Tab-separated table of C-alpha atoms in Angstrom:
chain	number	residue	atom	x	y	z
D	1	MET	CA	-17.019	-60.274	-66.757
D	2	ALA	CA	-16.117	-60.185	-70.400
D	3	ALA	CA	-19.235	-58.247	-71.253
D	4	SER	CA	-18.790	-55.752	-68.453
D	5	PHE	CA	-15.094	-55.211	-69.558
D	6	SER	CA	-16.153	-54.719	-73.096
D	7	GLU	CA	-18.620	-51.979	-72.085
D	8	GLU	CA	-16.091	-50.315	-69.952
D	9	LEU	CA	-13.658	-50.340	-72.889
D	10	LEU	CA	-16.131	-48.887	-75.263
D	11	GLN	CA	-17.040	-46.065	-72.871
D	12	ALA	CA	-13.324	-45.449	-72.424
D	13	HIS	CA	-12.852	-45.170	-76.115
D	14	ALA	CA	-15.528	-42.635	-76.392
D	15	GLU	CA	-14.202	-40.629	-73.565
D	16	LEU	CA	-10.726	-40.728	-75.062
D	17	TRP	CA	-12.154	-39.174	-78.284
D	18	ASN	CA	-13.868	-36.579	-76.319
D	19	HIS	CA	-10.695	-35.617	-74.502
D	20	THR	CA	-8.626	-35.760	-77.607
D	21	PHE	CA	-10.787	-33.303	-79.442
D	22	SER	CA	-11.955	-31.222	-76.623
D	23	TYR	CA	-9.640	-28.259	-77.647
D	24	LEU	CA	-12.163	-27.718	-80.608
D	25	LYS	CA	-14.649	-26.773	-78.036
D	26	SER	CA	-12.510	-23.680	-77.100
D	27	MET	CA	-11.999	-22.817	-80.783
D	28	ALA	CA	-15.632	-23.317	-81.733
D	29	LEU	CA	-16.632	-20.989	-78.731
D	30	GLU	CA	-14.136	-18.300	-79.911
D	31	CYS	CA	-15.580	-18.608	-83.547
D	32	ALA	CA	-19.173	-18.185	-82.244
D	33	ILE	CA	-18.277	-15.063	-80.370
D	34	LYS	CA	-16.262	-13.517	-83.172
D	35	LEU	CA	-19.240	-14.354	-85.657
D	36	GLY	CA	-21.585	-12.771	-83.009
D	37	ILE	CA	-23.905	-15.829	-82.842
D	38	PRO	CA	-25.007	-15.371	-79.167
D	39	THR	CA	-25.857	-11.641	-79.853
D	40	ALA	CA	-27.620	-12.522	-83.079
D	41	ILE	CA	-29.876	-15.119	-81.289
D	42	HIS	CA	-30.509	-12.538	-78.553
D	43	ARG	CA	-31.618	-9.975	-81.011
D	44	CYS	CA	-33.946	-12.432	-82.735
D	45	GLY	CA	-35.936	-12.568	-79.472
D	46	GLY	CA	-33.874	-15.441	-77.945
D	47	ALA	CA	-34.563	-18.012	-80.640
D	48	ALA	CA	-33.183	-18.081	-84.168
D	49	SER	CA	-33.484	-20.440	-87.116
D	50	LEU	CA	-30.506	-21.177	-89.352
D	51	PRO	CA	-32.033	-18.949	-92.073
D	52	ASP	CA	-32.357	-16.138	-89.351
D	53	LEU	CA	-28.735	-16.534	-88.464
D	54	LEU	CA	-27.457	-16.707	-92.119
D	55	ALA	CA	-29.335	-13.423	-92.858
D	56	THR	CA	-27.642	-11.749	-89.943
D	57	LEU	CA	-24.002	-13.281	-89.488
D	58	PRO	CA	-20.983	-12.028	-91.454
D	59	VAL	CA	-20.516	-15.286	-93.140
D	60	PRO	CA	-19.705	-15.181	-96.904
D	61	GLU	CA	-21.921	-17.066	-99.443
D	62	ASN	CA	-19.377	-19.871	-99.967
D	63	LYS	CA	-19.164	-20.617	-96.267
D	64	LYS	CA	-22.934	-20.662	-95.361
D	65	SER	CA	-23.359	-24.363	-95.999
D	66	TYR	CA	-20.823	-25.022	-93.152
D	67	LEU	CA	-22.842	-23.174	-90.492
D	68	PRO	CA	-25.176	-25.925	-89.629
D	69	ARG	CA	-22.270	-28.211	-88.730
D	70	LEU	CA	-20.840	-25.517	-86.354
D	71	MET	CA	-24.212	-24.878	-84.684
D	72	THR	CA	-24.633	-28.676	-84.239
D	73	PHE	CA	-21.457	-28.899	-82.512
D	74	LEU	CA	-22.258	-25.852	-80.377
D	75	ALA	CA	-25.516	-27.243	-79.404
D	76	VAL	CA	-24.135	-30.653	-78.473
D	77	SER	CA	-21.405	-28.925	-76.419
D	78	GLY	CA	-24.154	-27.093	-74.409
D	79	ILE	CA	-23.431	-23.526	-75.701
D	80	PHE	CA	-26.864	-23.436	-77.243
D	81	THR	CA	-29.993	-25.569	-77.373
D	82	VAL	CA	-31.874	-26.600	-80.480
D	83	ASP	CA	-35.575	-27.455	-80.848
D	84	PHE	CA	-36.954	-29.419	-83.768
D	85	PRO	CA	-40.653	-28.964	-84.532
D	86	THR	CA	-40.903	-32.415	-86.361
D	87	THR	CA	-39.120	-35.596	-86.566
D	88	GLY	CA	-36.258	-36.444	-88.940
D	89	GLU	CA	-34.692	-33.095	-89.039
D	90	CYS	CA	-31.115	-34.472	-88.686
D	91	ALA	CA	-31.195	-35.658	-92.272
D	92	ASN	CA	-31.234	-31.907	-93.483
D	93	GLY	CA	-28.419	-30.957	-91.107
D	94	GLY	CA	-30.838	-29.467	-88.543
D	95	ALA	CA	-31.939	-26.709	-90.971
D	96	ASP	CA	-35.460	-26.779	-89.478
D	97	GLY	CA	-34.165	-26.259	-85.920
D	98	THR	CA	-34.541	-23.327	-83.719
D	99	TYR	CA	-31.545	-22.355	-81.654
D	100	ARG	CA	-31.842	-20.774	-78.196
D	101	LEU	CA	-29.494	-19.350	-75.641
D	102	THR	CA	-28.497	-21.259	-72.479
D	103	PRO	CA	-27.487	-19.563	-69.307
D	104	LEU	CA	-23.904	-20.025	-70.465
D	105	SER	CA	-24.336	-18.359	-73.849
D	106	ARG	CA	-26.351	-15.619	-72.299
D	107	LEU	CA	-23.047	-14.422	-70.621
D	108	LEU	CA	-21.682	-14.022	-74.217
D	109	VAL	CA	-24.333	-11.567	-75.430
D	110	ASP	CA	-23.217	-8.067	-76.296
D	111	ASP	CA	-26.302	-6.295	-74.978
D	112	ASP	CA	-26.412	-2.576	-74.098
D	113	THR	CA	-30.185	-2.476	-73.610
D	114	GLY	CA	-30.274	-3.948	-70.122
D	115	ALA	CA	-30.004	-1.984	-66.988
D	116	GLY	CA	-29.045	-2.640	-63.323
D	117	ALA	CA	-29.486	-6.246	-62.151
D	118	ASP	CA	-31.225	-7.156	-65.423
D	119	ARG	CA	-28.104	-6.500	-67.373
D	120	CYS	CA	-25.656	-9.311	-67.679
D	121	THR	CA	-21.896	-8.977	-67.836
D	122	ASN	CA	-20.628	-9.746	-71.403
D	123	PHE	CA	-17.873	-12.489	-70.879
D	124	SER	CA	-16.926	-12.566	-74.615
D	125	PRO	CA	-13.830	-10.417	-73.940
D	126	PHE	CA	-12.731	-12.879	-71.262
D	127	VAL	CA	-13.070	-15.992	-73.577
D	128	LEU	CA	-11.188	-14.042	-76.341
D	129	SER	CA	-8.412	-13.074	-73.879
D	130	GLN	CA	-7.824	-16.681	-73.005
D	131	THR	CA	-8.008	-18.288	-76.492
D	132	ASN	CA	-5.735	-15.862	-78.116
D	133	ARG	CA	-2.777	-17.234	-80.297
D	134	TYR	CA	-0.075	-16.473	-77.716
D	135	LEU	CA	-1.691	-18.625	-75.013
D	136	VAL	CA	-2.763	-21.492	-77.219
D	137	THR	CA	0.694	-21.716	-78.847
D	138	ALA	CA	2.326	-21.747	-75.433
D	139	ALA	CA	0.181	-24.593	-74.357
D	140	LEU	CA	1.359	-26.538	-77.422
D	141	HIS	CA	4.874	-26.408	-75.888
D	142	LEU	CA	3.887	-28.079	-72.538
D	143	SER	CA	5.240	-31.465	-73.287
D	144	GLU	CA	8.545	-30.011	-74.865
D	145	TRP	CA	8.958	-27.865	-71.758
D	146	PHE	CA	8.643	-30.880	-69.430
D	147	GLU	CA	11.130	-32.902	-71.451
D	148	SER	CA	13.669	-30.047	-71.612
D	149	ASP	CA	16.610	-30.058	-69.185
D	150	GLU	CA	17.783	-26.558	-69.882
D	151	GLY	CA	17.738	-24.770	-66.547
D	152	SER	CA	15.248	-25.333	-63.759
D	153	ALA	CA	11.507	-25.420	-64.145
D	154	SER	CA	11.189	-22.057	-62.440
D	155	ALA	CA	13.682	-20.426	-64.754
D	156	GLY	CA	11.283	-20.583	-67.798
D	157	THR	CA	7.745	-21.448	-68.803
D	158	PRO	CA	6.090	-23.053	-71.887
D	159	PHE	CA	5.086	-19.564	-72.827
D	160	LYS	CA	8.722	-18.338	-72.813
D	161	MET	CA	9.784	-21.505	-74.749
D	162	ALA	CA	7.203	-20.568	-77.483
D	163	HIS	CA	7.745	-16.827	-77.660
D	164	GLY	CA	11.172	-16.192	-76.317
D	165	THR	CA	9.936	-13.920	-73.467
D	166	ASP	CA	7.114	-13.692	-70.812
D	167	LEU	CA	3.494	-12.507	-71.351
D	168	TRP	CA	3.962	-9.038	-69.852
D	169	THR	CA	6.686	-8.280	-72.314
D	170	ILE	CA	4.558	-9.575	-75.245
D	171	MET	CA	1.748	-7.260	-74.093
D	172	SER	CA	4.134	-4.247	-73.991
D	173	ARG	CA	5.127	-4.936	-77.573
D	174	ASP	CA	1.699	-5.773	-78.936
D	175	PRO	CA	-0.917	-3.096	-78.109
D	176	THR	CA	-3.704	-5.187	-79.604
D	177	ILE	CA	-3.148	-8.236	-77.357
D	178	ASN	CA	-2.603	-5.853	-74.339
D	179	GLN	CA	-6.077	-4.435	-75.088
D	180	VAL	CA	-7.717	-7.834	-75.532
D	181	PHE	CA	-6.093	-9.201	-72.366
D	182	ASN	CA	-7.159	-6.147	-70.237
D	183	ALA	CA	-10.702	-6.165	-71.670
D	184	GLY	CA	-10.974	-9.826	-70.862
D	185	MET	CA	-9.797	-9.346	-67.200
D	186	ALA	CA	-12.251	-6.381	-66.862
D	187	SER	CA	-15.261	-8.360	-68.021
D	188	ASP	CA	-14.545	-11.222	-65.479
D	189	THR	CA	-13.748	-8.551	-62.803
D	190	GLN	CA	-16.909	-6.597	-63.449
D	191	PHE	CA	-19.026	-9.826	-62.715
D	192	THR	CA	-17.075	-10.721	-59.603
D	193	MET	CA	-17.004	-7.297	-58.125
D	194	ASN	CA	-20.754	-6.827	-58.616
D	195	PHE	CA	-21.258	-9.826	-56.546
D	196	VAL	CA	-18.618	-8.825	-53.821
D	197	VAL	CA	-19.981	-5.212	-53.287
D	198	ASN	CA	-23.462	-6.589	-52.888
D	199	ASN	CA	-22.857	-9.657	-50.872
D	200	CYS	CA	-19.603	-9.053	-49.033
D	201	SER	CA	-19.873	-5.390	-48.228
D	202	GLU	CA	-18.683	-5.927	-44.672
D	203	VAL	CA	-15.160	-6.459	-46.113
D	204	PHE	CA	-14.951	-2.799	-46.694
D	205	ASP	CA	-16.299	-1.534	-43.332
D	206	GLY	CA	-14.207	1.022	-41.625
D	207	LEU	CA	-12.164	1.736	-44.645
D	208	THR	CA	-11.388	5.304	-45.996
D	209	SER	CA	-8.810	4.516	-48.585
D	210	LEU	CA	-7.898	1.541	-50.706
D	211	VAL	CA	-5.248	0.906	-53.464
D	212	ASP	CA	-5.868	-1.735	-56.005
D	213	VAL	CA	-2.437	-3.191	-56.839
D	214	GLY	CA	-2.161	-4.611	-60.292
D	215	GLY	CA	-5.612	-3.297	-60.894
D	216	GLY	CA	-5.443	-2.904	-64.772
D	217	ASN	CA	-8.023	-0.386	-65.980
D	218	GLY	CA	-9.631	0.030	-62.634
D	219	THR	CA	-12.676	-2.087	-63.000
D	220	SER	CA	-12.354	-3.341	-59.216
D	221	ALA	CA	-11.538	-0.033	-57.894
D	222	ARG	CA	-14.314	1.702	-59.699
D	223	ALA	CA	-16.916	-0.869	-58.527
D	224	ILE	CA	-15.698	-0.226	-54.835
D	225	ALA	CA	-15.689	3.517	-55.243
D	226	LYS	CA	-19.166	3.617	-56.668
D	227	ALA	CA	-20.552	1.191	-54.053
D	228	PHE	CA	-18.779	2.922	-51.165
D	229	PRO	CA	-18.207	6.732	-52.037
D	230	HIS	CA	-16.491	7.441	-48.904
D	231	ILE	CA	-13.595	5.108	-49.752
D	232	LYS	CA	-10.810	6.954	-51.713
D	233	CYS	CA	-9.697	4.438	-54.261
D	234	SER	CA	-6.518	4.337	-56.509
D	235	VAL	CA	-5.080	1.903	-58.908
D	236	LEU	CA	-1.366	0.945	-59.048
D	237	ASP	CA	-0.055	-0.696	-62.173
D	238	LEU	CA	2.659	-0.654	-64.648
D	239	PRO	CA	3.075	2.535	-66.867
D	240	ILE	CA	2.150	0.514	-70.033
D	241	VAL	CA	-1.253	-0.093	-68.399
D	242	ILE	CA	-1.831	3.188	-66.694
D	243	ASN	CA	-0.752	5.274	-69.559
D	244	SER	CA	-3.280	3.676	-71.926
D	245	THR	CA	-6.232	4.164	-69.314
D	246	PRO	CA	-8.083	7.507	-69.493
D	247	ALA	CA	-8.645	9.349	-66.228
D	248	ASP	CA	-12.372	8.754	-65.191
D	249	GLY	CA	-12.647	10.996	-62.049
D	250	VAL	CA	-13.700	8.169	-59.923
D	251	VAL	CA	-10.320	6.588	-59.048
D	252	LYS	CA	-6.726	7.728	-59.080
D	253	TYR	CA	-4.299	5.951	-61.403
D	254	ILE	CA	-0.655	5.603	-60.228
D	255	ALA	CA	2.028	4.189	-62.543
D	256	GLY	CA	4.614	2.260	-60.543
D	257	ASP	CA	5.934	-1.097	-59.442
D	258	MET	CA	4.507	-3.177	-56.584
D	259	MET	CA	7.806	-4.913	-56.078
D	260	SER	CA	9.341	-1.678	-54.870
D	261	LEU	CA	6.726	0.712	-53.346
D	262	ILE	CA	2.917	0.430	-52.771
D	263	PRO	CA	1.066	3.805	-51.802
D	264	MET	CA	-0.195	4.097	-48.286
D	265	ALA	CA	-3.821	3.128	-47.813
D	266	ASP	CA	-6.229	1.614	-45.170
D	267	ALA	CA	-6.383	-1.488	-47.337
D	268	VAL	CA	-4.433	-3.029	-50.278
D	269	PHE	CA	-6.587	-5.069	-52.814
D	270	LEU	CA	-5.155	-7.761	-54.852
D	271	LYS	CA	-7.338	-9.669	-57.389
D	272	HIS	CA	-5.702	-12.284	-59.568
D	273	VAL	CA	-2.298	-10.978	-58.863
D	274	LEU	CA	-0.508	-13.404	-56.547
D	275	HIS	CA	-1.102	-16.520	-58.615
D	276	ASP	CA	1.147	-15.027	-61.283
D	277	TRP	CA	4.100	-15.373	-59.059
D	278	ASN	CA	6.258	-17.898	-57.168
D	279	ASP	CA	6.202	-18.153	-53.344
D	280	GLU	CA	9.434	-16.009	-52.996
D	281	VAL	CA	7.967	-13.155	-55.062
D	282	CYS	CA	4.508	-13.421	-53.328
D	283	VAL	CA	6.253	-13.028	-49.958
D	284	LYS	CA	8.033	-9.865	-51.377
D	285	ILE	CA	4.815	-8.362	-52.724
D	286	LEU	CA	2.926	-8.953	-49.450
D	287	THR	CA	5.745	-7.656	-47.482
D	288	GLU	CA	5.427	-4.376	-49.463
D	289	CYS	CA	1.564	-4.463	-48.860
D	290	ARG	CA	2.137	-4.767	-45.031
D	291	LYS	CA	4.404	-1.719	-45.131
D	292	ALA	CA	1.586	0.241	-46.949
D	293	ILE	CA	-1.125	-0.321	-44.490
D	294	PRO	CA	-1.513	0.891	-40.855
D	295	LYS	CA	-0.667	-1.605	-38.057
D	296	SER	CA	-3.984	-1.030	-36.490
D	297	GLY	CA	-7.058	-1.277	-38.688
D	298	GLY	CA	-5.268	-1.957	-41.817
D	299	LYS	CA	-5.692	-5.066	-43.996
D	300	VAL	CA	-4.911	-6.693	-47.271
D	301	ILE	CA	-7.761	-7.983	-49.282
D	302	ILE	CA	-7.000	-10.865	-51.639
D	303	MET	CA	-9.351	-12.220	-54.310
D	304	ASP	CA	-7.868	-15.400	-55.729
D	305	VAL	CA	-8.184	-19.186	-56.006
D	306	VAL	CA	-7.988	-21.330	-52.990
D	307	VAL	CA	-7.670	-24.860	-54.371
D	308	GLY	CA	-9.939	-27.405	-52.752
D	309	SER	CA	-13.495	-26.486	-53.685
D	310	PRO	CA	-16.107	-29.143	-52.660
D	311	SER	CA	-17.880	-28.385	-55.997
D	312	GLU	CA	-16.657	-30.786	-58.654
D	313	ALA	CA	-17.029	-28.216	-61.375
D	314	ASN	CA	-15.277	-25.463	-59.415
D	315	TYR	CA	-12.425	-27.714	-58.489
D	316	GLU	CA	-12.027	-28.642	-62.025
D	317	GLY	CA	-11.930	-24.945	-62.905
D	318	GLN	CA	-9.300	-24.379	-60.140
D	319	VAL	CA	-6.829	-27.185	-61.373
D	320	MET	CA	-7.304	-25.909	-64.966
D	321	SER	CA	-6.273	-22.456	-63.821
D	322	ASP	CA	-3.360	-23.860	-62.022
D	323	LEU	CA	-2.162	-25.696	-65.367
D	324	LEU	CA	-2.618	-22.278	-67.095
D	325	MET	CA	-0.416	-20.604	-64.577
D	326	MET	CA	2.200	-23.325	-65.230
D	327	VAL	CA	2.048	-22.647	-68.836
D	328	ILE	CA	2.187	-18.898	-68.801
D	329	THR	CA	3.807	-17.862	-65.462
D	330	SER	CA	6.099	-18.877	-62.684
D	331	GLY	CA	3.062	-18.811	-60.362
D	332	LYS	CA	0.499	-21.272	-59.304
D	333	GLU	CA	-2.969	-21.670	-57.692
D	334	ARG	CA	-2.586	-22.490	-54.006
D	335	ASP	CA	-4.447	-24.509	-51.365
D	336	GLU	CA	-5.087	-22.985	-47.882
D	337	HIS	CA	-1.958	-24.417	-46.428
D	338	GLU	CA	0.203	-22.946	-49.049
D	339	TRP	CA	-1.457	-19.501	-48.666
D	340	ARG	CA	-0.921	-19.649	-44.891
D	341	LYS	CA	2.831	-20.225	-45.330
D	342	ILE	CA	3.198	-17.168	-47.658
D	343	PHE	CA	1.134	-15.072	-45.314
D	344	MET	CA	3.177	-15.990	-42.216
D	345	ASP	CA	6.379	-15.633	-44.128
D	346	ALA	CA	5.458	-12.042	-45.089
D	347	GLY	CA	4.999	-11.145	-41.402
D	348	PHE	CA	1.206	-11.091	-41.160
D	349	SER	CA	-0.511	-12.401	-37.941
D	350	HIS	CA	-3.884	-13.684	-38.950
D	351	TYR	CA	-6.390	-13.998	-41.749
D	352	LYS	CA	-9.804	-15.194	-42.675
D	353	THR	CA	-10.949	-16.765	-46.024
D	354	ARG	CA	-14.225	-17.745	-47.500
D	355	SER	CA	-15.420	-18.788	-50.924
D	356	ILE	CA	-17.295	-16.305	-53.034
D	357	VAL	CA	-17.860	-16.682	-56.794
D	358	GLY	CA	-17.255	-19.880	-58.663
D	359	CYS	CA	-13.496	-20.777	-58.208
D	360	LEU	CA	-12.645	-17.650	-56.257
D	361	SER	CA	-12.252	-16.873	-52.525
D	362	ILE	CA	-11.761	-13.683	-50.664
D	363	THR	CA	-9.125	-13.389	-47.947
D	364	GLU	CA	-8.740	-10.551	-45.384
D	365	LEU	CA	-5.116	-10.519	-44.224
D	366	TYR	CA	-4.099	-8.636	-41.046
D	367	PRO	CA	-0.715	-7.341	-39.939
C-alpha cells in the first residue's frame, strides 16, 4: 500500500506541475505563430532543422541561442514533432533535430498556394484573438472576482473588473483589437462553415433569404451565399463592425441592433452569439428572431455549443469555453435542457439539434 501511495503521490506531483505551468503552452503557441514558425517549416518542405529556422525567422542574433529551448517545448507539447538522426542529440539542445508539422500545426500555416479542398484554414488569427492581452489579463482576475461581494455575479465579469468595461466597448475603442478579434472569429467560422455547407446542406433547403445576426465581417453569410446562390443573404451587426467591412457584392450588410429589430427573412442565423448573453437576454434575442421569420416555413438556425459531448476532448473544450464566457461575458455554454427552456420561453414550438464540428452543434428552431 505504501509503495502504491508513493507512486500516486509522485504522479500527482508531476500533474500539478503540468497544470501550474500550462498557461505557458498558450504563450508559446502565440510566440510560434508571431514568429511564423509553422509557415517557415511548411516552406522548407514540411521539415526544417534549427539552422533552417534560424536563417528564416525574424529572431535577432542575441536571441538565437534561445530558439532550441522554445522548439523543444513546442515539440513536447505536441505542436511539432522532432526527428533525430543519431543518438545523444539532447546534449546539444536538439540542434541536429528535424522539426515537422503535426495536423495541429498544419492548421497554423499561412499558405496561399493551396486550392479547394487541399487548402487548409489558417487558424493563427483565431489563436491570436484568444491570447490577446485583454483576455489574458481578465482571466488573471478570476479569483478576485469570485471573492468580491460588490454587486451580484451577473452585474459584472472578471473582464470588467480588469478593464473597467466590457469586451465590446474595448473593441469600439481599440481598432487593432477589433480587427484581431474579428479576424480570429472569421478563421474559425471559415472552417466550420466549409463543413456545414458540404455536410449539412439540407439545413438550407427551401430557403430564399437568410440574415446572419451578429455575423461580423460576413464569413458565414458569404459561405452560405456561395454554396446556395438562390439564397439572398444579409448580415446584421453593430455599426462599428459593419462600417469597417467593405461591401463585397455577395451579401448585404446592415448596421443595427439585434435587441430591437431583426430584418425579415426565411431564416435567422446565429453563430456563437447566444453564449455571450444570460438567459433573459437570449430569450429577448430569440423573441426578435421569431418576429423576423414567417410562421410557416421559417426557422432560426443556431450554431453553438451544447454541453455534454461524449468525446472527452470535445467536452473539455466545451467546459473551457464556458469558463471563458464566465470571464468575459454574462453568458454561458448550455446543455440541451438549458437550451430547451430558452427556446420555449421565447415562444418556439419545437427544434432539432445535432453535433457537427468539434465542440459545436447545429439547431433548427421552429415557431
